[in-house]
């Protein structure tokens, strides 16, 4: 932290004190920063030459939030409430000059200032729920006095940040300027406030809202929490703050924050935070080794190819979509534009930004068009022979300096690399469906994939706002390998006595985003069926009689897309199907299995047990480097509840039995 008073400058007016936060990498609110903030505010208030104060960060930044490393230890004074009290009580106006990120405690601090000036690149958010806690320094009662309560609820319950233009639109900030003008404009604003009555948000009334609308949103978030206590608590806190005094609400949210801070869920979420933070780090690989990617080609205009192309466009890459069928290209273009507009609506993009994204998309039916792309991603049907044929064709058109990636879910990366001109420049980029929603990308390293190629893949996935997890080669990599074992175990439980809805209900109550059978219906049963048939043809000695899943596919029941699979779907709503129950009972009888009642506890125990068993096998085979990588992948790729840490973390703390192979 450094302090300087600017008297003469071409950027700042005289009489404006600048408090500059300089605590890399993200200006976290560590004890040192909190102490220095209070000292500087007090010093500036005692200086008669200073008429107003600006708080900002070095290099056009602000404050990204709390120092998470402190959360596992005792509370250290001064706390953030002390800093915020000093800022809000300042007799001289304090203006927040916010660039890049104001998250968590940084956003709470900004709300305590008497005015907020934002750079056009700024983002605001309250991600505390993702760490199992809630805003604990008066952020909630201030927020509902700055923005509509339903918007405040969305921000604190989702944890998702918003951009500066959205923040201006909803009333969270007062003005926006280009980042190059941020501090100058903030100083001008601070000077205009000097000697005027100060606008303290805590003194405002709660913004009026429609109670029925708020209640509906609160109910939606409580249901969506799926057992995560921090989400339930922020919903209750916002509801309480609507009618309570500012002081009562501030004190209650502080108490709730302290209780959550020491909870098992918060510890698990902190573990998951650091797991995700380290997942892209690979021994011997440095981000500086990554190549610069400007233009990306996606081969395949199907659902996955369209999704990947849309993700690239959102990240401002020039993107070429290639498909041999003009009709497929037009369908893909429509899907991409619809997806972009849906994202734009939810994230309140400007029309200019939407059109900018769409304008970066080009299409072609000719493989030769990829010649100027630095990265080519193959995203066609999951068939080894078909993929090899495509890759063999691309060899004649791809620049020797370009990288080629495959989006395969299960196939052997090394086998696919063998038909390319330079296997060292080949890797797997396994996106999860739907690509525009799912955060995980498994970055698969083949036996000859170069360090430069791997570094580029990791950095590219990260640039898409995805979570890259490095993995070695094996069938299914991390998530799908565990998923296959998990599904087999749950199908065994099915024959032994449970029904699809009972298994899914048990695991969704545990916190899984979806149970295994609902997940299979969403993905499409035909995908796994094709893989089983491929394996049976490749290894006929392992072939067995058709399973219930096979029978469903033979009947044309491929899941949601055919409105029937493990369930039947009416207007998109899944419902148990007596016909499926009949198939299950019939198959159990054919195999001589006597069905019995199976408890929820047994279902969950067996599910987690096989996940852990397969996870340990993955570690022993060197496919994953760390248990935490497996946990990060399972949370973001399979919907394992983050608030339980991940299957490996959860098992060590709950005594789950490792189900041996």
XYZ file of C-alpha atoms in Angstrom:
661
model
C 0.000 0.000 0.000
C 1.350 3.443 -0.835
C -0.053 6.892 -0.063
C 0.463 10.131 -1.964
C -1.278 13.497 -2.024
C -1.426 15.037 -5.485
C -1.093 18.798 -5.487
C -0.186 19.521 -9.060
C -0.719 17.092 -11.918
C -2.008 17.123 -15.426
C -4.274 14.270 -14.405
C -5.572 15.333 -10.973
C -6.902 18.505 -9.420
C -5.175 20.011 -6.368
C -6.480 19.084 -2.952
C -7.393 15.493 -3.792
C -5.808 12.754 -1.702
C -5.184 9.461 -3.458
C -5.186 6.163 -1.612
C -3.553 3.706 -3.962
C -3.888 -0.018 -3.217
C -0.783 -1.843 -4.446
C -0.999 -5.451 -3.280
C -0.462 -7.851 -6.201
C -1.801 -9.908 -7.763
C -5.420 -8.808 -7.148
C -5.247 -6.271 -4.286
C -6.818 -8.712 -1.839
C -7.952 -7.178 1.449
C -5.258 -8.709 3.612
C -4.521 -7.491 7.144
C -1.771 -5.244 5.773
C -4.118 -3.645 3.242
C -6.931 -3.161 5.764
C -4.583 -1.541 8.275
C -3.081 0.758 5.662
C -6.473 1.787 4.324
C -7.607 2.970 7.752
C -4.311 4.766 8.401
C -4.476 6.595 5.067
C -8.114 7.628 5.459
C -7.356 9.014 8.934
C -4.222 10.816 7.684
C -6.038 12.444 4.788
C -8.906 13.578 7.003
C -6.412 15.327 9.293
C -4.654 17.079 6.406
C -6.200 20.567 5.855
C -4.834 20.648 2.290
C -6.975 17.665 1.341
C -10.617 18.362 0.462
C -11.645 14.947 -0.887
C -10.292 11.404 -1.234
C -10.112 8.859 -4.062
C -9.520 5.144 -3.439
C -8.171 3.160 -6.364
C -5.621 0.507 -7.252
C -2.412 0.435 -9.242
C -2.513 -0.180 -12.984
C -6.154 0.816 -13.282
C -7.376 -1.884 -10.907
C -9.393 -1.856 -7.683
C -9.898 -4.580 -5.059
C -10.780 -8.184 -5.950
C -11.976 -9.213 -2.488
C -10.875 -10.818 0.751
C -7.606 -12.646 1.289
C -8.950 -16.199 1.250
C -5.821 -17.513 2.940
C -6.873 -15.738 6.134
C -10.218 -17.534 6.349
C -8.883 -20.713 7.910
C -7.330 -18.790 10.796
C -8.606 -16.495 13.554
C -10.184 -13.154 12.760
C -7.493 -10.496 12.450
C -8.152 -6.905 13.455
C -8.856 -4.463 11.983
C -11.527 -6.316 10.062
C -13.226 -5.164 6.890
C -16.190 -3.701 8.875
C -13.687 -1.351 10.562
C -12.315 -0.203 7.191
C -15.799 0.350 5.826
C -16.886 2.273 8.919
C -13.842 4.568 8.570
C -14.627 5.239 4.913
C -18.349 5.854 5.347
C -17.837 8.069 8.427
C -15.170 10.172 6.708
C -16.105 13.875 6.961
C -14.466 14.366 3.571
C -16.019 12.763 0.497
C -14.512 9.452 -0.550
C -14.850 8.349 -4.179
C -14.131 4.814 -5.390
C -12.291 4.762 -8.737
C -13.026 1.221 -9.860
C -11.169 -0.520 -12.641
C -11.005 -4.207 -13.580
C -12.638 -5.886 -10.560
C -14.581 -4.907 -7.466
C -15.533 -8.264 -6.015
C -16.719 -9.416 -2.593
C -15.130 -7.227 0.042
C -13.982 -4.871 -2.711
C -17.592 -4.354 -3.796
C -18.667 -3.869 -0.166
C -15.938 -1.257 0.256
C -17.039 0.542 -2.910
C -20.621 0.712 -1.589
C -19.343 2.432 1.552
C -17.782 5.229 -0.515
C -19.819 8.357 -1.175
C -19.579 7.975 -4.947
C -18.512 5.264 -7.381
C -16.775 6.018 -10.677
C -16.090 2.990 -12.866
C -13.814 2.276 -15.779
C -15.498 0.787 -18.820
C -13.619 -2.488 -18.179
C -14.795 -2.850 -14.589
C -16.749 -5.797 -13.222
C -18.703 -5.950 -9.973
C -19.841 -8.938 -8.012
C -20.469 -10.674 -4.716
C -18.996 -14.172 -5.226
C -19.036 -15.035 -1.513
C -21.570 -17.854 -1.925
C -19.029 -19.706 -4.068
C -16.817 -19.796 -0.963
C -19.636 -20.890 1.336
C -20.013 -17.489 2.975
C -21.991 -14.283 2.405
C -21.202 -10.551 2.302
C -20.406 -9.858 5.953
C -19.553 -6.174 6.136
C -22.881 -4.513 5.458
C -22.853 -5.323 1.762
C -26.387 -6.723 1.625
C -28.230 -3.894 3.428
C -26.269 -1.330 1.386
C -26.876 -3.166 -1.887
C -30.675 -3.178 -1.511
C -30.500 0.578 -0.914
C -28.551 1.031 -4.151
C -30.340 -1.384 -6.502
C -33.709 -3.103 -6.689
C -33.992 -5.960 -4.152
C -34.590 -8.604 -6.831
C -31.379 -7.523 -8.586
C -29.528 -7.534 -5.274
C -30.790 -11.055 -4.611
C -29.614 -12.204 -8.045
C -26.149 -10.761 -7.452
C -25.534 -12.242 -4.004
C -27.252 -15.605 -4.627
C -25.646 -16.302 -8.017
C -22.255 -14.838 -7.198
C -21.923 -13.839 -10.863
C -20.254 -10.506 -11.636
C -21.774 -7.841 -13.870
C -20.049 -5.399 -16.188
C -19.730 -1.652 -15.671
C -22.540 -0.733 -18.065
C -24.965 -3.038 -16.285
C -23.804 -1.620 -12.945
C -24.549 1.896 -14.199
C -27.943 0.852 -15.530
C -29.070 -0.651 -12.204
C -27.671 2.175 -10.056
C -24.629 0.469 -8.562
C -22.185 3.043 -9.960
C -22.624 6.728 -10.710
C -20.539 7.249 -13.855
C -18.410 5.331 -16.373
C -15.307 6.539 -18.184
C -12.556 4.956 -20.289
C -9.997 3.254 -18.061
C -7.311 5.718 -19.169
C -9.370 8.586 -17.675
C -10.542 6.795 -14.530
C -8.449 8.441 -11.802
C -8.647 11.918 -13.373
C -12.439 11.714 -13.622
C -12.732 10.313 -10.110
C -10.638 13.204 -8.787
C -12.881 15.708 -10.565
C -15.940 14.022 -9.087
C -14.388 14.017 -5.616
C -13.606 17.732 -5.873
C -17.217 18.477 -6.875
C -18.412 16.733 -3.696
C -16.141 18.670 -1.335
C -18.159 20.727 1.130
C -21.445 19.115 0.041
C -23.679 16.840 2.156
C -22.328 13.311 1.808
C -24.387 10.591 0.141
C -24.117 7.622 2.475
C -25.963 4.616 1.055
C -26.685 3.282 4.548
C -28.860 6.345 5.190
C -31.072 5.701 2.146
C -34.359 3.787 2.302
C -34.596 0.329 0.783
C -35.588 0.612 -2.879
C -39.278 -0.179 -3.305
C -40.098 -3.426 -5.087
C -42.917 -5.815 -5.922
C -43.112 -8.281 -2.979
C -44.613 -11.077 -5.084
C -41.807 -10.817 -7.624
C -39.203 -10.933 -4.873
C -40.877 -13.927 -3.204
C -40.883 -15.841 -6.486
C -37.171 -15.159 -6.986
C -36.375 -16.084 -3.392
C -38.216 -19.386 -3.777
C -36.344 -20.099 -7.016
C -32.951 -19.501 -5.413
C -33.771 -21.543 -2.314
C -34.755 -24.476 -4.525
C -31.674 -24.026 -6.701
C -29.383 -24.115 -3.650
C -29.674 -27.939 -3.483
C -28.386 -27.997 0.072
C -25.807 -25.218 -0.167
C -26.277 -23.291 3.070
C -24.665 -20.032 1.955
C -27.221 -19.586 -0.841
C -30.120 -20.235 1.535
C -28.652 -17.802 4.059
C -28.197 -14.941 1.586
C -31.801 -15.372 0.466
C -32.933 -15.103 4.094
C -30.603 -12.165 4.700
C -31.925 -10.158 1.759
C -35.508 -10.918 2.791
C -34.795 -9.792 6.375
C -33.069 -6.617 5.169
C -36.146 -5.479 3.267
C -37.914 -4.515 6.488
C -35.142 -4.302 9.102
C -33.161 -1.181 9.922
C -29.756 -0.848 8.315
C -28.029 -1.456 11.653
C -30.044 -4.587 12.464
C -29.455 -6.013 9.012
C -25.733 -5.212 9.120
C -25.356 -6.930 12.490
C -27.369 -9.991 11.437
C -25.445 -10.506 8.200
C -22.169 -10.184 10.119
C -23.301 -12.883 12.533
C -24.403 -15.135 9.665
C -21.104 -14.536 7.874
C -19.104 -15.610 10.934
C -21.162 -18.792 11.356
C -20.750 -19.701 7.690
C -17.022 -18.912 7.721
C -16.318 -21.805 10.094
C -18.746 -24.280 8.520
C -17.743 -27.547 6.832
C -19.314 -26.347 3.598
C -17.161 -23.216 3.584
C -14.030 -25.300 4.195
C -14.961 -27.575 1.289
C -15.607 -24.613 -0.995
C -12.307 -22.984 -0.038
C -10.606 -26.274 -0.901
C -12.442 -26.301 -4.241
C -11.419 -22.677 -4.880
C -7.743 -23.510 -4.520
C -8.220 -26.778 -6.453
C -9.577 -24.834 -9.423
C -6.891 -22.204 -9.071
C -4.115 -24.797 -9.348
C -5.721 -27.169 -11.879
C -4.114 -25.556 -14.933
C -0.651 -25.634 -13.379
C 1.495 -28.438 -14.723
C 5.032 -29.186 -13.654
C 7.488 -28.065 -16.316
C 4.895 -26.010 -18.204
C 4.887 -22.211 -18.021
C 2.213 -19.913 -19.421
C 4.940 -17.863 -21.145
C 5.469 -20.842 -23.464
C 1.965 -20.511 -24.919
C 1.595 -19.449 -28.542
C -0.551 -16.464 -29.465
C -3.945 -17.460 -30.861
C -5.846 -14.913 -32.930
C -8.044 -16.986 -35.208
C -9.668 -20.330 -34.414
C -11.248 -22.833 -36.788
C -13.915 -25.234 -35.536
C -14.578 -28.221 -37.780
C -18.128 -29.524 -37.458
C -21.357 -27.565 -37.343
C -23.237 -29.855 -34.989
C -24.377 -29.009 -31.487
C -20.909 -29.314 -29.977
C -19.111 -27.517 -32.805
C -21.642 -24.683 -32.680
C -21.231 -24.429 -28.920
C -17.433 -24.278 -29.124
C -17.581 -21.663 -31.886
C -19.958 -19.550 -29.796
C -17.632 -19.743 -26.798
C -14.712 -18.589 -28.978
C -16.755 -15.651 -30.266
C -17.644 -14.600 -26.714
C -13.917 -14.508 -25.962
C -13.388 -12.174 -28.957
C -11.614 -14.678 -31.197
C -12.080 -14.492 -34.953
C -13.781 -17.822 -35.509
C -14.166 -19.923 -38.645
C -16.810 -22.659 -38.639
C -16.275 -25.383 -41.248
C -18.751 -28.067 -42.294
C -19.160 -29.928 -45.575
C -22.908 -29.273 -45.562
C -24.178 -25.738 -46.321
C -27.434 -26.640 -44.569
C -25.522 -27.626 -41.422
C -23.626 -24.340 -41.526
C -26.833 -22.321 -41.701
C -28.328 -24.303 -38.829
C -25.125 -23.779 -36.830
C -25.102 -20.052 -37.539
C -28.683 -19.814 -36.284
C -27.842 -21.788 -33.122
C -24.792 -19.631 -32.445
C -26.663 -16.362 -32.894
C -29.559 -17.536 -30.726
C -27.133 -18.619 -28.008
C -25.250 -15.305 -28.153
C -28.482 -13.343 -27.868
C -29.601 -15.475 -24.948
C -26.302 -14.770 -23.187
C -26.568 -11.102 -24.088
C -30.013 -10.889 -22.515
C -28.971 -12.576 -19.269
C -25.741 -10.563 -19.005
C -27.289 -7.327 -20.335
C -24.936 -6.914 -23.301
C -25.268 -3.927 -25.573
C -26.481 -4.486 -29.137
C -23.066 -3.284 -30.288
C -21.363 -6.078 -28.394
C -23.748 -8.701 -29.782
C -23.169 -7.526 -33.346
C -19.419 -7.441 -32.691
C -19.464 -11.101 -31.647
C -21.551 -12.169 -34.639
C -19.321 -10.226 -37.043
C -16.287 -12.268 -35.982
C -17.890 -15.473 -37.279
C -17.035 -16.739 -40.748
C -18.074 -20.028 -42.340
C -16.838 -22.344 -45.057
C -17.408 -25.767 -46.610
C -13.763 -26.016 -47.685
C -11.056 -27.436 -45.400
C -8.502 -25.279 -47.209
C -10.011 -22.210 -45.524
C -8.253 -23.082 -42.232
C -4.822 -22.129 -43.581
C -4.638 -18.809 -41.680
C -5.866 -20.190 -38.317
C -3.452 -20.693 -35.431
C -5.701 -23.302 -33.795
C -7.981 -25.837 -35.473
C -10.463 -27.713 -33.256
C -12.033 -30.882 -34.649
C -15.534 -31.359 -33.223
C -17.192 -33.933 -35.436
C -18.938 -37.219 -34.602
C -17.298 -39.470 -31.984
C -15.983 -42.103 -34.384
C -12.284 -42.893 -34.624
C -12.270 -43.743 -38.340
C -14.237 -40.636 -39.289
C -12.016 -38.402 -37.167
C -8.856 -39.938 -38.665
C -10.111 -39.312 -42.176
C -10.790 -35.672 -41.341
C -7.428 -35.166 -39.625
C -5.627 -36.751 -42.564
C -7.332 -34.240 -44.849
C -6.496 -31.259 -42.625
C -2.788 -32.088 -42.817
C -2.733 -30.644 -46.359
C -4.304 -27.335 -45.354
C -3.265 -26.432 -41.803
C -0.309 -24.115 -41.384
C 2.834 -25.906 -40.088
C 2.829 -23.415 -37.191
C -0.787 -24.134 -36.232
C -2.025 -26.469 -33.522
C -4.703 -29.107 -34.035
C -7.024 -30.166 -31.220
C -9.684 -32.851 -31.020
C -12.812 -32.605 -28.933
C -13.083 -36.357 -28.408
C -14.747 -37.591 -25.222
C -13.223 -41.082 -25.102
C -10.949 -41.822 -28.064
C -7.189 -42.373 -27.927
C -5.443 -39.035 -28.499
C -2.201 -40.725 -29.513
C -3.965 -42.842 -32.125
C -5.616 -39.741 -33.608
C -2.326 -37.822 -33.504
C -0.629 -40.540 -35.566
C -2.291 -39.341 -38.788
C -1.229 -35.695 -38.366
C 1.916 -34.186 -39.869
C 3.359 -33.224 -36.482
C 1.912 -35.104 -33.464
C 3.797 -32.766 -31.114
C 1.375 -30.006 -32.177
C -1.705 -32.118 -31.455
C -3.728 -32.264 -28.207
C -7.184 -32.888 -26.842
C -9.533 -30.063 -25.878
C -12.492 -31.900 -24.411
C -15.379 -29.477 -23.943
C -18.445 -30.646 -22.040
C -21.959 -30.277 -23.396
C -23.448 -27.788 -23.657
C -20.116 -26.065 -24.394
C -21.559 -22.589 -23.880
C -22.644 -23.514 -20.342
C -20.268 -26.116 -18.928
C -17.087 -24.649 -17.472
C -14.698 -27.599 -17.682
C -12.261 -28.231 -20.511
C -10.029 -31.290 -20.153
C -6.727 -30.435 -21.848
C -5.354 -33.813 -22.929
C -1.631 -34.333 -23.366
C -0.558 -37.080 -25.753
C 2.701 -38.964 -25.394
C 4.479 -36.587 -27.805
C 2.433 -33.394 -27.260
C 4.990 -30.610 -26.843
C 5.215 -28.399 -23.781
C 4.473 -25.407 -26.025
C 1.316 -27.081 -27.343
C 0.108 -28.021 -23.869
C 0.792 -24.513 -22.529
C -1.174 -23.037 -25.433
C -4.111 -25.369 -24.835
C -4.241 -24.490 -21.146
C -4.026 -20.739 -21.765
C -6.549 -20.884 -24.604
C -9.121 -22.703 -22.447
C -8.518 -20.195 -19.671
C -9.056 -17.304 -22.097
C -12.523 -18.714 -22.819
C -13.395 -18.294 -19.114
C -13.262 -22.078 -18.824
C -11.563 -24.209 -16.198
C -8.701 -26.096 -17.869
C -7.676 -29.351 -16.182
C -4.657 -31.162 -17.603
C -5.051 -34.894 -18.113
C -3.148 -37.746 -19.673
C -4.444 -40.247 -22.194
C -6.887 -42.965 -21.168
C -10.380 -43.919 -22.206
C -12.647 -41.133 -20.997
C -9.806 -39.103 -19.444
C -10.879 -37.998 -15.934
C -14.594 -37.220 -15.871
C -15.951 -39.676 -18.427
C -13.778 -42.483 -17.085
C -15.252 -41.938 -13.633
C -18.708 -41.404 -15.152
C -18.567 -44.794 -16.927
C -17.746 -46.596 -13.700
C -20.393 -44.594 -11.809
C -23.055 -45.416 -14.397
C -22.215 -49.117 -14.343
C -22.569 -49.179 -10.574
C -25.867 -47.296 -10.662
C -27.200 -49.643 -13.351
C -26.251 -52.529 -11.048
C -28.189 -50.831 -8.237
C -31.070 -50.501 -10.685
C -31.216 -54.252 -11.289
C -30.805 -55.010 -7.586
C -33.954 -53.133 -6.645
C -33.958 -49.348 -7.176
C -35.689 -47.384 -9.922
C -34.170 -44.558 -12.016
C -36.151 -41.880 -10.200
C -35.132 -43.257 -6.779
C -31.437 -43.231 -7.689
C -31.588 -39.783 -9.279
C -33.586 -38.411 -6.358
C -31.084 -39.762 -3.807
C -28.101 -38.266 -5.620
C -29.786 -34.955 -6.409
C -30.707 -34.640 -2.726
C -27.038 -35.296 -1.969
C -26.342 -32.249 -4.135
C -25.532 -33.597 -7.602
C -26.747 -31.279 -10.359
C -28.490 -34.272 -11.963
C -28.677 -37.957 -11.179
C -27.012 -40.458 -13.550
C -30.151 -41.371 -15.493
C -31.343 -37.788 -15.919
C -27.800 -36.932 -17.050
C -27.804 -39.781 -19.565
C -31.108 -38.587 -21.005
C -29.755 -35.052 -21.304
C -26.548 -36.181 -23.041
C -28.319 -38.675 -25.301
C -28.338 -42.427 -24.730
C -27.248 -43.065 -28.314
C -23.778 -41.587 -27.649
C -22.901 -44.109 -24.943
C -24.614 -46.859 -26.988
C -22.367 -46.131 -29.974
C -19.327 -46.343 -27.718
C -20.465 -49.668 -26.248
C -20.978 -51.098 -29.732
C -17.550 -49.828 -30.804
C -15.892 -51.466 -27.792
C -17.805 -54.715 -28.347
C -16.587 -54.848 -31.949
C -13.036 -54.060 -30.877
C -13.049 -56.503 -27.955
C -15.683 -59.158 -28.735
C -14.478 -61.320 -25.858
C -15.837 -58.715 -23.413
C -19.260 -58.396 -25.053
C -22.264 -59.197 -22.883
C -26.004 -59.511 -23.371
C -27.886 -56.241 -24.009
C -28.387 -54.071 -20.940
C -31.509 -52.074 -20.136
C -29.748 -49.041 -21.634
C -29.182 -50.993 -24.861
C -32.832 -52.061 -24.950
C -33.937 -48.444 -24.574
C -31.776 -47.429 -27.534
C -33.063 -50.320 -29.627
C -36.536 -48.910 -28.996
C -35.422 -45.493 -30.243
C -35.500 -43.988 -26.740
C -32.425 -41.749 -26.837
C -33.375 -39.326 -24.058
C -34.721 -35.801 -24.075
C -34.202 -35.321 -27.799
C -36.687 -38.131 -28.532
C -38.889 -37.262 -25.524
C -38.198 -40.671 -24.013
C -35.228 -42.455 -22.504
C -34.918 -43.532 -18.889
C -37.869 -41.177 -18.420
C -40.642 -39.881 -20.618
C -40.798 -36.139 -21.190
C -43.958 -34.099 -21.377
C -43.393 -30.438 -22.258
C -39.790 -30.903 -21.153
C -40.751 -32.249 -17.715
C -39.288 -35.644 -16.851
C -41.651 -38.269 -15.503
C -41.125 -41.913 -14.450
C -42.196 -44.378 -17.130
C -43.823 -47.723 -16.203
C -42.435 -49.179 -19.444
C -38.889 -48.596 -18.182
C -39.702 -50.239 -14.864
C -40.986 -53.262 -16.782
C -37.701 -53.505 -18.728
C -35.671 -53.300 -15.515
C -37.650 -55.990 -13.690
C -37.595 -58.208 -16.769
C -33.804 -57.872 -17.139
C -33.239 -58.593 -13.435
C -35.323 -61.775 -13.680
C -33.442 -62.857 -16.806
C -30.158 -62.459 -14.935
C -31.436 -64.228 -11.825
C -31.213 -61.146 -9.628
C -33.618 -60.993 -6.683
C -34.629 -57.358 -6.301
C -34.715 -55.737 -2.847
C -35.342 -52.354 -1.268
C -32.251 -50.124 -1.441
C -31.884 -47.092 0.818
C -30.795 -43.613 -0.228
C -27.737 -43.973 1.979
C -26.632 -47.118 0.159
C -27.186 -45.478 -3.231
C -25.072 -42.447 -2.330
C -22.401 -44.530 -0.611
C -21.966 -46.817 -3.595
C -21.957 -43.906 -6.046
C -19.239 -42.004 -4.194
C -17.328 -45.208 -3.482
C -16.864 -46.046 -7.164
C -15.979 -42.434 -7.994
C -13.220 -42.526 -5.405
C -12.002 -45.944 -6.500
C -11.723 -44.848 -10.117
C -10.172 -41.542 -9.065
C -7.403 -43.358 -7.221
C -6.786 -45.561 -10.250
C -6.497 -42.426 -12.396
C -3.918 -41.037 -9.992
C -1.926 -44.245 -9.873
C -1.878 -44.374 -13.696
C -0.582 -40.811 -13.909
C -3.604 -39.590 -15.874
C -4.222 -36.870 -13.267
C -1.499 -35.208 -11.221
C -3.437 -34.399 -8.048
C -6.567 -35.418 -6.161
C -7.600 -31.781 -6.309
C -7.547 -31.903 -10.141
C -10.024 -34.779 -10.041
C -12.248 -32.894 -7.608
C -12.154 -29.716 -9.717
C -13.002 -31.709 -12.844
C -15.866 -33.603 -11.206
C -17.454 -30.443 -9.804
C -17.282 -28.585 -13.108
C -17.787 -31.486 -15.507
C -20.264 -33.788 -13.772
C -22.057 -31.446 -11.382
C -20.676 -32.926 -8.149
C -21.685 -30.436 -5.405
C -18.871 -27.942 -4.934
C -19.935 -27.428 -1.327
C -18.907 -31.031 -0.637
C -15.449 -30.335 -2.071
C -15.389 -33.116 -4.657
C -15.519 -36.914 -4.329
C -11.890 -37.323 -3.232
C -12.156 -34.571 -0.608
C -15.565 -35.747 0.580
C -14.467 -39.371 0.965
C -11.572 -38.518 3.270
C -13.927 -36.644 5.603
C -16.960 -38.908 5.563
C -15.605 -42.440 5.718
C -16.944 -43.459 2.314
C -15.762 -46.957 1.443
C -13.521 -47.254 -1.616
C -15.330 -49.633 -4.000
C -12.556 -51.784 -5.430
C -12.622 -52.634 -9.102
